[in-house]
Amino acid sequence: HGEGHKLSPSEVPFAANIFALKKLGVHTVIGSGAVGSLREEIAPGDLVIVDEFIDKTFRRTNSFFGGFAAVHCEMDEPVCGRLRKTLLDAAKDIDIKTHPKGTYVCMEGPQFSTRAESLMHRVWGGDLIGMTAMPEAKLAREAQICYAMIALASDYDCWRPHEPERDRQTLLKEIISNLQTATNNCLELIKAVLTSGRELVYEDCRCRKSLDLAVWTDQGQIDPANKENLKVLFE
């Protein structure tokens, strides 16, 4: 959201961020973000190692290739399986409640869900609701980057009504406290990953070859200047 949380989710420069990371030589990204829980068993403060997404965004640039090439990356497994396993293995080394999987519903925002929408997301099979995982995960796949997501549960979404006697200020303080707890837990998990000696760069991973069969446009029809501008994505 930028320094001082000035950008709404729709304004975050996802493509620029991923492109800059790839240009710097980054091949592995662990994303994180606050979410509302759609499940009773995912309590505020818990971590979730996301394995699936439902993308409801519609105002964001979700491809590097729009306007000059048809590029269709596979998203049947939207996060890197090997990186997920690394996170799951590291989670076993620490005493923090971490859920091994969860479906993240990414909405456009910036407004939160209506109760009807929240209930619908549960029927869809969603476990979490947030605003920032997409198109980050899709762009990482186009950049041939291994990507995984740690979701930080800050509260229950509005499918679960708050107790009527609790005022908004009290609820906000609780959400901030829960998010701080989840943030500390997330940092603890990442520290466990970094100090474990586990492999974090997977040269033979399918994520690193996601563009091999994805470009459907005739190469002769693609502007050479566009090819040059985006060549780092193919490295």
PDB file of C-alpha atoms in Angstrom:
ATOM      1  CA  HIS A   1       0.000   0.000   0.000  1.00  0.00           C
ATOM      2  CA  GLY A   2       3.027   2.271  -0.069  1.00  0.00           C
ATOM      3  CA  GLU A   3       4.620   4.229   2.748  1.00  0.00           C
ATOM      4  CA  GLY A   4       1.953   5.377   5.184  1.00  0.00           C
ATOM      5  CA  HIS A   5      -0.656   3.048   3.602  1.00  0.00           C
ATOM      6  CA  LYS A   6      -1.619   5.731   1.066  1.00  0.00           C
ATOM      7  CA  LEU A   7      -2.549   3.467  -1.852  1.00  0.00           C
ATOM      8  CA  SER A   8      -5.826   1.592  -2.094  1.00  0.00           C
ATOM      9  CA  PRO A   9      -5.508  -2.051  -3.224  1.00  0.00           C
ATOM     10  CA  SER A  10      -6.527  -1.088  -6.771  1.00  0.00           C
ATOM     11  CA  GLU A  11      -3.678   1.450  -6.936  1.00  0.00           C
ATOM     12  CA  VAL A  12      -0.817  -0.803  -5.839  1.00  0.00           C
ATOM     13  CA  PRO A  13       1.690  -1.069  -8.748  1.00  0.00           C
ATOM     14  CA  PHE A  14       1.735  -4.873  -8.772  1.00  0.00           C
ATOM     15  CA  ALA A  15       3.258  -5.201 -12.248  1.00  0.00           C
ATOM     16  CA  ALA A  16       6.016  -2.683 -11.534  1.00  0.00           C
ATOM     17  CA  ASN A  17       6.858  -4.410  -8.247  1.00  0.00           C
ATOM     18  CA  ILE A  18       7.133  -7.884  -9.782  1.00  0.00           C
ATOM     19  CA  PHE A  19       9.035  -6.599 -12.823  1.00  0.00           C
ATOM     20  CA  ALA A  20      11.518  -4.763 -10.588  1.00  0.00           C
ATOM     21  CA  LEU A  21      12.109  -7.897  -8.516  1.00  0.00           C
ATOM     22  CA  LYS A  22      12.733  -9.986 -11.644  1.00  0.00           C
ATOM     23  CA  LYS A  23      15.071  -7.340 -13.039  1.00  0.00           C
ATOM     24  CA  LEU A  24      17.039  -7.503  -9.782  1.00  0.00           C
ATOM     25  CA  GLY A  25      17.476 -11.236 -10.285  1.00  0.00           C
ATOM     26  CA  VAL A  26      14.860 -12.426  -7.792  1.00  0.00           C
ATOM     27  CA  HIS A  27      13.471 -15.902  -8.513  1.00  0.00           C
ATOM     28  CA  THR A  28      11.565 -16.585  -5.275  1.00  0.00           C
ATOM     29  CA  VAL A  29       8.896 -14.401  -3.651  1.00  0.00           C
ATOM     30  CA  ILE A  30       7.006 -15.007  -0.404  1.00  0.00           C
ATOM     31  CA  GLY A  31       3.998 -12.701  -0.349  1.00  0.00           C
ATOM     32  CA  SER A  32       2.009 -11.822   2.746  1.00  0.00           C
ATOM     33  CA  GLY A  33      -1.147  -9.911   3.488  1.00  0.00           C
ATOM     34  CA  ALA A  34      -3.921  -9.304   5.981  1.00  0.00           C
ATOM     35  CA  VAL A  35      -7.174 -11.182   5.401  1.00  0.00           C
ATOM     36  CA  GLY A  36     -10.563 -11.680   6.940  1.00  0.00           C
ATOM     37  CA  SER A  37     -11.409 -15.232   7.937  1.00  0.00           C
ATOM     38  CA  LEU A  38     -14.339 -16.990   6.297  1.00  0.00           C
ATOM     39  CA  ARG A  39     -14.016 -20.041   8.545  1.00  0.00           C
ATOM     40  CA  GLU A  40     -14.607 -20.448  12.267  1.00  0.00           C
ATOM     41  CA  GLU A  41     -11.475 -22.576  12.625  1.00  0.00           C
ATOM     42  CA  ILE A  42      -9.209 -19.853  11.190  1.00  0.00           C
ATOM     43  CA  ALA A  43      -8.990 -17.533  14.167  1.00  0.00           C
ATOM     44  CA  PRO A  44      -7.648 -13.976  14.240  1.00  0.00           C
ATOM     45  CA  GLY A  45      -3.868 -14.103  14.627  1.00  0.00           C
ATOM     46  CA  ASP A  46      -3.540 -17.407  12.751  1.00  0.00           C
ATOM     47  CA  LEU A  47      -1.409 -17.863   9.640  1.00  0.00           C
ATOM     48  CA  VAL A  48      -2.549 -19.657   6.487  1.00  0.00           C
ATOM     49  CA  ILE A  49      -0.247 -21.039   3.785  1.00  0.00           C
ATOM     50  CA  VAL A  50      -2.514 -20.314   0.813  1.00  0.00           C
ATOM     51  CA  ASP A  51      -2.887 -22.956  -1.890  1.00  0.00           C
ATOM     52  CA  GLU A  52      -5.722 -21.536  -4.037  1.00  0.00           C
ATOM     53  CA  PHE A  53      -7.209 -18.227  -5.169  1.00  0.00           C
ATOM     54  CA  ILE A  54     -10.516 -16.942  -6.473  1.00  0.00           C
ATOM     55  CA  ASP A  55      -9.834 -13.710  -8.349  1.00  0.00           C
ATOM     56  CA  LYS A  56     -12.644 -11.123  -8.264  1.00  0.00           C
ATOM     57  CA  THR A  57     -10.505  -8.123  -9.197  1.00  0.00           C
ATOM     58  CA  PHE A  58     -11.373  -6.168 -12.341  1.00  0.00           C
ATOM     59  CA  ARG A  59      -9.555  -2.796 -12.284  1.00  0.00           C
ATOM     60  CA  ARG A  60      -5.947  -3.965 -12.209  1.00  0.00           C
ATOM     61  CA  THR A  61      -3.331  -4.735 -14.847  1.00  0.00           C
ATOM     62  CA  ASN A  62      -3.071  -8.517 -14.602  1.00  0.00           C
ATOM     63  CA  SER A  63      -0.599  -9.258 -17.412  1.00  0.00           C
ATOM     64  CA  PHE A  64       2.682  -7.890 -18.698  1.00  0.00           C
ATOM     65  CA  PHE A  65       1.707  -8.742 -22.269  1.00  0.00           C
ATOM     66  CA  GLY A  66      -1.593  -6.923 -22.766  1.00  0.00           C
ATOM     67  CA  GLY A  67      -1.992  -5.142 -26.092  1.00  0.00           C
ATOM     68  CA  PHE A  68       0.662  -6.947 -28.109  1.00  0.00           C
ATOM     69  CA  ALA A  69       0.710 -10.679 -27.370  1.00  0.00           C
ATOM     70  CA  ALA A  70      -1.609 -13.455 -26.211  1.00  0.00           C
ATOM     71  CA  VAL A  71       0.197 -15.192 -23.358  1.00  0.00           C
ATOM     72  CA  HIS A  72      -1.657 -17.928 -21.467  1.00  0.00           C
ATOM     73  CA  CYS A  73       0.197 -19.161 -18.391  1.00  0.00           C
ATOM     74  CA  GLU A  74      -1.136 -22.178 -16.529  1.00  0.00           C
ATOM     75  CA  MET A  75      -2.654 -21.336 -13.140  1.00  0.00           C
ATOM     76  CA  ASP A  76      -4.024 -24.734 -12.108  1.00  0.00           C
ATOM     77  CA  GLU A  77      -1.539 -24.611  -9.230  1.00  0.00           C
ATOM     78  CA  PRO A  78      -1.401 -20.857  -8.580  1.00  0.00           C
ATOM     79  CA  VAL A  79       1.398 -20.996  -6.011  1.00  0.00           C
ATOM     80  CA  CYS A  80       4.730 -22.803  -6.147  1.00  0.00           C
ATOM     81  CA  GLY A  81       4.285 -26.256  -4.642  1.00  0.00           C
ATOM     82  CA  ARG A  82       7.923 -26.549  -3.628  1.00  0.00           C
ATOM     83  CA  LEU A  83       7.973 -23.143  -1.932  1.00  0.00           C
ATOM     84  CA  ARG A  84       4.719 -23.989  -0.135  1.00  0.00           C
ATOM     85  CA  LYS A  85       6.308 -27.187   1.161  1.00  0.00           C
ATOM     86  CA  THR A  86       9.300 -25.214   2.402  1.00  0.00           C
ATOM     87  CA  LEU A  87       6.953 -22.922   4.338  1.00  0.00           C
ATOM     88  CA  LEU A  88       4.955 -25.852   5.704  1.00  0.00           C
ATOM     89  CA  ASP A  89       8.103 -27.649   6.847  1.00  0.00           C
ATOM     90  CA  ALA A  90       9.387 -24.498   8.553  1.00  0.00           C
ATOM     91  CA  ALA A  91       6.006 -23.990  10.252  1.00  0.00           C
ATOM     92  CA  LYS A  92       6.485 -27.333  12.017  1.00  0.00           C
ATOM     93  CA  ASP A  93       9.587 -25.926  13.706  1.00  0.00           C
ATOM     94  CA  ILE A  94       7.756 -23.089  15.467  1.00  0.00           C
ATOM     95  CA  ASP A  95       4.884 -22.942  17.933  1.00  0.00           C
ATOM     96  CA  ILE A  96       2.493 -20.818  15.880  1.00  0.00           C
ATOM     97  CA  LYS A  97      -0.961 -21.799  14.652  1.00  0.00           C
ATOM     98  CA  THR A  98      -0.481 -22.242  10.918  1.00  0.00           C
ATOM     99  CA  HIS A  99      -3.120 -23.694   8.610  1.00  0.00           C
ATOM    100  CA  PRO A 100      -1.585 -25.806   5.815  1.00  0.00           C
ATOM    101  CA  LYS A 101      -3.960 -24.651   3.089  1.00  0.00           C
ATOM    102  CA  GLY A 102      -6.705 -22.178   2.294  1.00  0.00           C
ATOM    103  CA  THR A 103      -8.529 -20.606  -0.623  1.00  0.00           C
ATOM    104  CA  TYR A 104      -8.016 -16.834  -0.772  1.00  0.00           C
ATOM    105  CA  VAL A 105     -10.839 -14.821  -2.361  1.00  0.00           C
ATOM    106  CA  CYS A 106      -9.324 -11.597  -3.704  1.00  0.00           C
ATOM    107  CA  MET A 107     -11.838  -8.773  -4.090  1.00  0.00           C
ATOM    108  CA  GLU A 108     -11.342  -5.394  -5.743  1.00  0.00           C
ATOM    109  CA  GLY A 109     -12.193  -3.210  -2.763  1.00  0.00           C
ATOM    110  CA  PRO A 110     -11.571  -0.754  -1.301  1.00  0.00           C
ATOM    111  CA  GLN A 111     -14.932  -1.324   0.395  1.00  0.00           C
ATOM    112  CA  PHE A 112     -15.369  -4.503   2.414  1.00  0.00           C
ATOM    113  CA  SER A 113     -17.886  -7.218   1.531  1.00  0.00           C
ATOM    114  CA  THR A 114     -21.594  -7.029   2.153  1.00  0.00           C
ATOM    115  CA  ARG A 115     -22.883  -9.804   4.408  1.00  0.00           C
ATOM    116  CA  ALA A 116     -24.536 -11.458   1.392  1.00  0.00           C
ATOM    117  CA  GLU A 117     -21.204 -11.434  -0.457  1.00  0.00           C
ATOM    118  CA  SER A 118     -19.380 -12.822   2.561  1.00  0.00           C
ATOM    119  CA  LEU A 119     -21.857 -15.687   2.860  1.00  0.00           C
ATOM    120  CA  MET A 120     -21.540 -16.312  -0.887  1.00  0.00           C
ATOM    121  CA  HIS A 121     -17.751 -16.510  -0.630  1.00  0.00           C
ATOM    122  CA  ARG A 122     -18.145 -19.237   1.986  1.00  0.00           C
ATOM    123  CA  VAL A 123     -20.478 -21.183  -0.308  1.00  0.00           C
ATOM    124  CA  TRP A 124     -17.899 -20.847  -3.095  1.00  0.00           C
ATOM    125  CA  GLY A 125     -15.357 -22.592  -0.897  1.00  0.00           C
ATOM    126  CA  GLY A 126     -13.413 -19.510   0.124  1.00  0.00           C
ATOM    127  CA  ASP A 127     -11.529 -19.615   3.403  1.00  0.00           C
ATOM    128  CA  LEU A 128     -10.086 -16.096   3.389  1.00  0.00           C
ATOM    129  CA  ILE A 129     -11.022 -12.726   1.940  1.00  0.00           C
ATOM    130  CA  GLY A 130      -8.451 -10.095   1.024  1.00  0.00           C
ATOM    131  CA  MET A 131      -7.584  -7.439  -1.546  1.00  0.00           C
ATOM    132  CA  THR A 132      -3.898  -7.737  -2.445  1.00  0.00           C
ATOM    133  CA  ALA A 133      -2.937 -11.275  -3.551  1.00  0.00           C
ATOM    134  CA  MET A 134      -4.159 -10.711  -7.092  1.00  0.00           C
ATOM    135  CA  PRO A 135      -2.841  -9.988  -9.640  1.00  0.00           C
ATOM    136  CA  GLU A 136       0.433 -10.389  -7.734  1.00  0.00           C
ATOM    137  CA  ALA A 137       0.361 -14.192  -7.983  1.00  0.00           C
ATOM    138  CA  LYS A 138      -0.529 -14.122 -11.695  1.00  0.00           C
ATOM    139  CA  LEU A 139       2.203 -11.621 -12.523  1.00  0.00           C
ATOM    140  CA  ALA A 140       4.746 -13.669 -10.588  1.00  0.00           C
ATOM    141  CA  ARG A 141       3.809 -16.667 -12.732  1.00  0.00           C
ATOM    142  CA  GLU A 142       4.264 -14.598 -15.918  1.00  0.00           C
ATOM    143  CA  ALA A 143       7.660 -13.498 -14.596  1.00  0.00           C
ATOM    144  CA  GLN A 144       8.597 -17.166 -14.024  1.00  0.00           C
ATOM    145  CA  ILE A 145       9.049 -16.512 -10.303  1.00  0.00           C
ATOM    146  CA  CYS A 146       8.344 -19.120  -7.622  1.00  0.00           C
ATOM    147  CA  TYR A 147       5.613 -17.522  -5.499  1.00  0.00           C
ATOM    148  CA  ALA A 148       3.865 -18.449  -2.258  1.00  0.00           C
ATOM    149  CA  MET A 149       1.526 -16.552   0.044  1.00  0.00           C
ATOM    150  CA  ILE A 150       1.277 -16.348   3.835  1.00  0.00           C
ATOM    151  CA  ALA A 151      -2.121 -14.933   4.805  1.00  0.00           C
ATOM    152  CA  LEU A 152      -2.476 -13.158   8.149  1.00  0.00           C
ATOM    153  CA  ALA A 153      -5.944 -13.423   9.683  1.00  0.00           C
ATOM    154  CA  SER A 154      -6.857 -10.105  11.312  1.00  0.00           C
ATOM    155  CA  ASP A 155     -10.532 -10.778  12.063  1.00  0.00           C
ATOM    156  CA  TYR A 156     -13.589 -12.717  10.961  1.00  0.00           C
ATOM    157  CA  ASP A 157     -15.317 -11.359   7.869  1.00  0.00           C
ATOM    158  CA  CYS A 158     -18.861 -10.054   8.236  1.00  0.00           C
ATOM    159  CA  TRP A 159     -20.531 -13.467   7.707  1.00  0.00           C
ATOM    160  CA  ARG A 160     -19.936 -13.769  11.464  1.00  0.00           C
ATOM    161  CA  PRO A 161     -21.670 -10.783  13.101  1.00  0.00           C
ATOM    162  CA  HIS A 162     -19.898  -9.026  15.945  1.00  0.00           C
ATOM    163  CA  GLU A 163     -21.489  -8.976  19.364  1.00  0.00           C
ATOM    164  CA  PRO A 164     -23.913  -6.003  19.394  1.00  0.00           C
ATOM    165  CA  GLU A 165     -22.655  -4.670  22.727  1.00  0.00           C
ATOM    166  CA  ARG A 166     -19.120  -4.092  21.407  1.00  0.00           C
ATOM    167  CA  ASP A 167     -18.526  -0.643  19.922  1.00  0.00           C
ATOM    168  CA  ARG A 168     -16.519   0.062  16.776  1.00  0.00           C
ATOM    169  CA  GLN A 169     -13.534   1.524  18.617  1.00  0.00           C
ATOM    170  CA  THR A 170     -13.148  -1.651  20.659  1.00  0.00           C
ATOM    171  CA  LEU A 171     -13.433  -3.790  17.540  1.00  0.00           C
ATOM    172  CA  LEU A 172     -10.851  -1.695  15.690  1.00  0.00           C
ATOM    173  CA  LYS A 173      -8.400  -2.003  18.575  1.00  0.00           C
ATOM    174  CA  GLU A 174      -8.877  -5.776  18.549  1.00  0.00           C
ATOM    175  CA  ILE A 175      -8.309  -5.969  14.789  1.00  0.00           C
ATOM    176  CA  ILE A 176      -5.101  -3.912  15.062  1.00  0.00           C
ATOM    177  CA  SER A 177      -3.912  -6.126  17.921  1.00  0.00           C
ATOM    178  CA  ASN A 178      -4.753  -9.303  15.988  1.00  0.00           C
ATOM    179  CA  LEU A 179      -2.945  -8.022  12.917  1.00  0.00           C
ATOM    180  CA  GLN A 180       0.140  -7.169  14.957  1.00  0.00           C
ATOM    181  CA  THR A 181       0.108 -10.675  16.417  1.00  0.00           C
ATOM    182  CA  ALA A 182      -0.267 -12.208  12.951  1.00  0.00           C
ATOM    183  CA  THR A 183       2.508  -9.977  11.583  1.00  0.00           C
ATOM    184  CA  ASN A 184       4.876 -11.063  14.351  1.00  0.00           C
ATOM    185  CA  ASN A 185       3.934 -14.688  13.684  1.00  0.00           C
ATOM    186  CA  CYS A 186       4.590 -14.234   9.964  1.00  0.00           C
ATOM    187  CA  LEU A 187       8.020 -12.740  10.642  1.00  0.00           C
ATOM    188  CA  GLU A 188       8.771 -15.668  12.941  1.00  0.00           C
ATOM    189  CA  LEU A 189       7.848 -18.112  10.186  1.00  0.00           C
ATOM    190  CA  ILE A 190       9.963 -16.320   7.583  1.00  0.00           C
ATOM    191  CA  LYS A 191      12.874 -16.239  10.041  1.00  0.00           C
ATOM    192  CA  ALA A 192      12.462 -20.001  10.512  1.00  0.00           C
ATOM    193  CA  VAL A 193      12.608 -20.471   6.740  1.00  0.00           C
ATOM    194  CA  LEU A 194      15.718 -18.332   6.329  1.00  0.00           C
ATOM    195  CA  THR A 195      17.623 -19.931   9.210  1.00  0.00           C
ATOM    196  CA  SER A 196      16.686 -23.517   8.405  1.00  0.00           C
ATOM    197  CA  GLY A 197      19.065 -23.946   5.503  1.00  0.00           C
ATOM    198  CA  ARG A 198      16.195 -25.124   3.309  1.00  0.00           C
ATOM    199  CA  GLU A 199      16.494 -24.537  -0.416  1.00  0.00           C
ATOM    200  CA  LEU A 200      14.711 -21.427  -1.672  1.00  0.00           C
ATOM    201  CA  VAL A 201      15.783 -21.305  -5.327  1.00  0.00           C
ATOM    202  CA  TYR A 202      14.473 -24.140  -7.478  1.00  0.00           C
ATOM    203  CA  GLU A 203      16.153 -24.058 -10.874  1.00  0.00           C
ATOM    204  CA  ASP A 204      14.149 -27.021 -12.213  1.00  0.00           C
ATOM    205  CA  CYS A 205      10.759 -25.873 -10.875  1.00  0.00           C
ATOM    206  CA  ARG A 206       7.847 -25.665 -13.323  1.00  0.00           C
ATOM    207  CA  CYS A 207       7.345 -22.028 -12.221  1.00  0.00           C
ATOM    208  CA  ARG A 208      10.691 -21.218 -13.818  1.00  0.00           C
ATOM    209  CA  LYS A 209       9.423 -22.529 -17.156  1.00  0.00           C
ATOM    210  CA  SER A 210       5.920 -21.078 -17.124  1.00  0.00           C
ATOM    211  CA  LEU A 211       6.414 -19.129 -20.380  1.00  0.00           C
ATOM    212  CA  ASP A 212       7.812 -22.053 -22.375  1.00  0.00           C
ATOM    213  CA  LEU A 213       4.485 -22.897 -24.048  1.00  0.00           C
ATOM    214  CA  ALA A 214       2.488 -19.841 -22.985  1.00  0.00           C
ATOM    215  CA  VAL A 215       3.107 -17.446 -25.901  1.00  0.00           C
ATOM    216  CA  TRP A 216       0.450 -18.175 -28.517  1.00  0.00           C
ATOM    217  CA  THR A 217       1.028 -15.145 -30.746  1.00  0.00           C
ATOM    218  CA  ASP A 218       3.050 -15.638 -33.930  1.00  0.00           C
ATOM    219  CA  GLN A 219       6.550 -14.417 -33.050  1.00  0.00           C
ATOM    220  CA  GLY A 220       6.679 -12.483 -36.303  1.00  0.00           C
ATOM    221  CA  GLN A 221       3.697 -10.432 -35.201  1.00  0.00           C
ATOM    222  CA  ILE A 222       5.264  -9.238 -31.936  1.00  0.00           C
ATOM    223  CA  ASP A 223       6.928  -5.825 -31.961  1.00  0.00           C
ATOM    224  CA  PRO A 224      10.690  -6.328 -31.386  1.00  0.00           C
ATOM    225  CA  ALA A 225      10.711  -3.337 -29.029  1.00  0.00           C
ATOM    226  CA  ASN A 226       8.169  -5.040 -26.779  1.00  0.00           C
ATOM    227  CA  LYS A 227      10.234  -8.227 -26.837  1.00  0.00           C
ATOM    228  CA  GLU A 228      13.296  -6.272 -25.786  1.00  0.00           C
ATOM    229  CA  ASN A 229      11.474  -4.440 -22.995  1.00  0.00           C
ATOM    230  CA  LEU A 230      10.219  -7.682 -21.451  1.00  0.00           C
ATOM    231  CA  LYS A 231      13.127 -10.021 -22.172  1.00  0.00           C
ATOM    232  CA  VAL A 232      14.019 -10.145 -18.466  1.00  0.00           C
ATOM    233  CA  LEU A 233      10.783 -12.068 -17.835  1.00  0.00           C
ATOM    234  CA  PHE A 234      12.067 -14.932 -19.974  1.00  0.00           C
ATOM    235  CA  GLU A 235      15.354 -15.248 -18.095  1.00  0.00           C
TER     236      GLU A 235
END
